[in-house]
Amino acid sequence: MDLIEKRIDKTLFSEQAIHARTDELGMMIAHDYSQGGLACDPYGRAPLLVCVLHGALVFMADLIRRIPIEIEHDFICVSSYGNGTSPGAVGLIKDLERPLQGRDVLIVEDIIDTGHTIDYLQRGFAARNPASLRVCTLIDKVVRRETSVKIDYTGFLLEEDAFIVGYGMDYAELYRNLPYIGVLKDEHIR
Ligand code: PRP
């Protein structure tokens, strides 16, 4: 089998750049959610980080190890079913295991593209009455946005309309294990 990195045309965000930025994000999040910070949970519980499967898994695993305060985590899995008749439609595949009532919730995404997924999650989570609800994404692909989304923590802005893979992001479920983010060579896109 070919090494997957031979299928990459160019690197957009290297392992080193991702790790350096994740360190910064972890410190920002720790600062904001520390005692006396922006956390609102009336019982003072640790913030609950929600990983949006599957793309955010790799980023989540690195990010939580760079947040040096108490945190809890949970997972949700959604899928976009958008088509010609219902563009941007998102469906729930696997729900959270914990209630959000009164919690300080931070959604962790690998990428926000059109914004439909995060819009769906924010609306659904807001209805569960968290104490606060914020969003952290590694990549903000601003050029493709179709909804208005407030992002609290952004790793990198992606201002070109490149189809990217790696560090959790896939093409046809492959390349999630590439340790950096790059653009696939055209010949490997079917
Ligand atoms: C990706 C990504 C986000 C979503 C963003 O997930 O992880 O959840 O797309 O796109 P949007 O802003 O246009 O809604 P995807 O549906 O590809 O599934 P995956 O996480 O399993 O790769």
Tab-separated table of N, CA and C and ligand atoms in Angstrom, residues 52-56 77-80 88 90 109-119 121 144-145 147 168-170 173 176, ligand 1:
chain	number	residue	atom	x	y	z
A	52	VAL	N	-17.261	16.750	18.393
A	52	VAL	CA	-18.190	16.424	17.312
A	52	VAL	C	-17.519	15.372	16.409
A	53	LEU	N	-17.988	14.137	16.558
A	53	LEU	CA	-17.415	13.021	15.784
A	53	LEU	C	-17.807	13.126	14.332
A	54	HIS	N	-16.942	12.592	13.429
A	54	HIS	CA	-15.684	11.961	13.795
A	54	HIS	C	-14.498	12.906	13.596
A	55	GLY	N	-14.726	13.945	12.818
A	55	GLY	CA	-13.604	14.792	12.399
A	55	GLY	C	-12.833	15.431	13.536
A	56	ALA	N	-13.520	15.773	14.634
A	56	ALA	CA	-12.857	16.520	15.715
A	56	ALA	C	-12.096	15.632	16.686
A	77	CYS	N	-22.330	12.661	17.575
A	77	CYS	CA	-22.042	12.399	16.168
A	77	CYS	C	-23.228	12.858	15.330
A	78	VAL	N	-22.943	13.714	14.366
A	78	VAL	CA	-23.985	14.215	13.470
A	78	VAL	C	-23.537	13.999	12.034
A	79	SER	N	-24.478	14.089	11.130
A	79	SER	CA	-24.117	13.919	9.731
A	79	SER	C	-24.925	14.881	8.885
A	80	SER	N	-24.288	15.397	7.849
A	80	SER	CA	-25.035	16.299	6.987
A	80	SER	C	-25.753	15.507	5.903
A	88	GLY	N	-28.167	21.920	3.640
A	88	GLY	CA	-27.746	22.198	5.009
A	88	GLY	C	-28.416	21.343	6.064
A	90	VAL	N	-29.050	18.608	8.735
A	90	VAL	CA	-28.119	17.859	9.587
A	90	VAL	C	-28.926	16.886	10.426
A	109	GLU	N	-14.878	21.487	17.389
A	109	GLU	CA	-14.991	21.064	15.981
A	109	GLU	C	-13.611	21.070	15.322
A	110	ASP	N	-13.451	20.240	14.308
A	110	ASP	CA	-12.236	20.303	13.504
A	110	ASP	C	-12.337	21.442	12.495
A	111	ILE	N	-13.517	21.568	11.862
A	111	ILE	CA	-13.671	22.599	10.834
A	111	ILE	C	-15.108	23.112	10.812
A	112	ILE	N	-15.256	24.396	10.629
A	112	ILE	CA	-16.569	24.992	10.361
A	112	ILE	C	-16.512	25.507	8.936
A	113	ASP	N	-17.417	24.963	8.131
A	113	ASP	CA	-17.376	25.183	6.688
A	113	ASP	C	-18.598	26.050	6.328
A	114	THR	N	-19.687	25.434	5.877
A	114	THR	CA	-20.887	26.235	5.611
A	114	THR	C	-21.471	26.810	6.899
A	115	GLY	N	-21.219	26.119	8.016
A	115	GLY	CA	-21.772	26.554	9.302
A	115	GLY	C	-23.054	25.833	9.680
A	116	HIS	N	-23.590	24.997	8.803
A	116	HIS	CA	-24.873	24.344	9.106
A	116	HIS	C	-24.770	23.376	10.289
A	117	THR	N	-23.648	22.647	10.376
A	117	THR	CA	-23.514	21.681	11.481
A	117	THR	C	-23.468	22.402	12.817
A	118	ILE	N	-22.654	23.437	12.911
A	118	ILE	CA	-22.526	24.131	14.199
A	118	ILE	C	-23.816	24.884	14.532
A	119	ASP	N	-24.512	25.360	13.524
A	119	ASP	CA	-25.790	26.027	13.753
A	119	ASP	C	-26.796	25.028	14.345
A	121	LEU	N	-26.077	22.286	16.007
A	121	LEU	CA	-25.652	21.918	17.362
A	121	LEU	C	-25.950	23.044	18.354
A	144	ARG	N	-16.627	29.669	2.793
A	144	ARG	CA	-17.772	28.826	2.435
A	144	ARG	C	-18.993	29.067	3.324
A	145	ARG	N	-18.926	30.040	4.216
A	145	ARG	CA	-19.963	30.196	5.226
A	145	ARG	C	-21.322	30.544	4.609
A	147	THR	N	-24.136	30.469	6.944
A	147	THR	CA	-24.943	30.867	8.098
A	147	THR	C	-24.111	31.825	8.941
A	168	GLY	N	-7.678	14.308	11.400
A	168	GLY	CA	-9.085	14.032	11.707
A	168	GLY	C	-10.012	14.214	10.520
A	169	MET	N	-9.599	15.020	9.549
A	169	MET	CA	-10.495	15.298	8.408
A	169	MET	C	-10.282	14.283	7.295
A	170	ASP	N	-11.383	13.908	6.657
A	170	ASP	CA	-11.329	12.788	5.711
A	170	ASP	C	-11.689	13.177	4.290
A	173	GLU	N	-13.809	8.947	4.035
A	173	GLU	CA	-13.440	8.273	5.291
A	173	GLU	C	-11.957	7.933	5.404
A	176	ARG	N	-7.825	10.460	7.739
A	176	ARG	CA	-7.998	11.093	9.057
A	176	ARG	C	-6.730	10.939	9.896
B	1	PRP	C1	-17.353	17.957	9.010
B	1	PRP	C2	-16.784	18.652	10.217
B	1	PRP	C3	-17.937	19.447	10.744
B	1	PRP	C4	-18.755	19.737	9.490
B	1	PRP	C5	-18.579	21.163	9.075
B	1	PRP	O1	-18.033	16.805	9.417
B	1	PRP	O2	-16.297	17.743	11.167
B	1	PRP	O3	-18.707	18.742	11.682
B	1	PRP	O4	-18.257	18.886	8.443
B	1	PRP	O5	-19.261	21.410	7.891
B	1	PRP	P1	-20.392	22.514	7.766
B	1	PRP	O6	-19.915	23.731	8.483
B	1	PRP	O7	-20.501	22.713	6.279
B	1	PRP	O8	-21.647	21.968	8.354
B	1	PRP	P2	-18.560	15.726	8.368
B	1	PRP	O9	-20.035	15.901	8.159
B	1	PRP	O10	-17.693	15.719	7.159
B	1	PRP	O11	-18.374	14.373	9.175
B	1	PRP	P3	-17.076	13.846	9.940
B	1	PRP	O12	-16.873	14.736	11.137
B	1	PRP	O13	-17.440	12.466	10.345
B	1	PRP	O14	-15.915	13.905	8.987
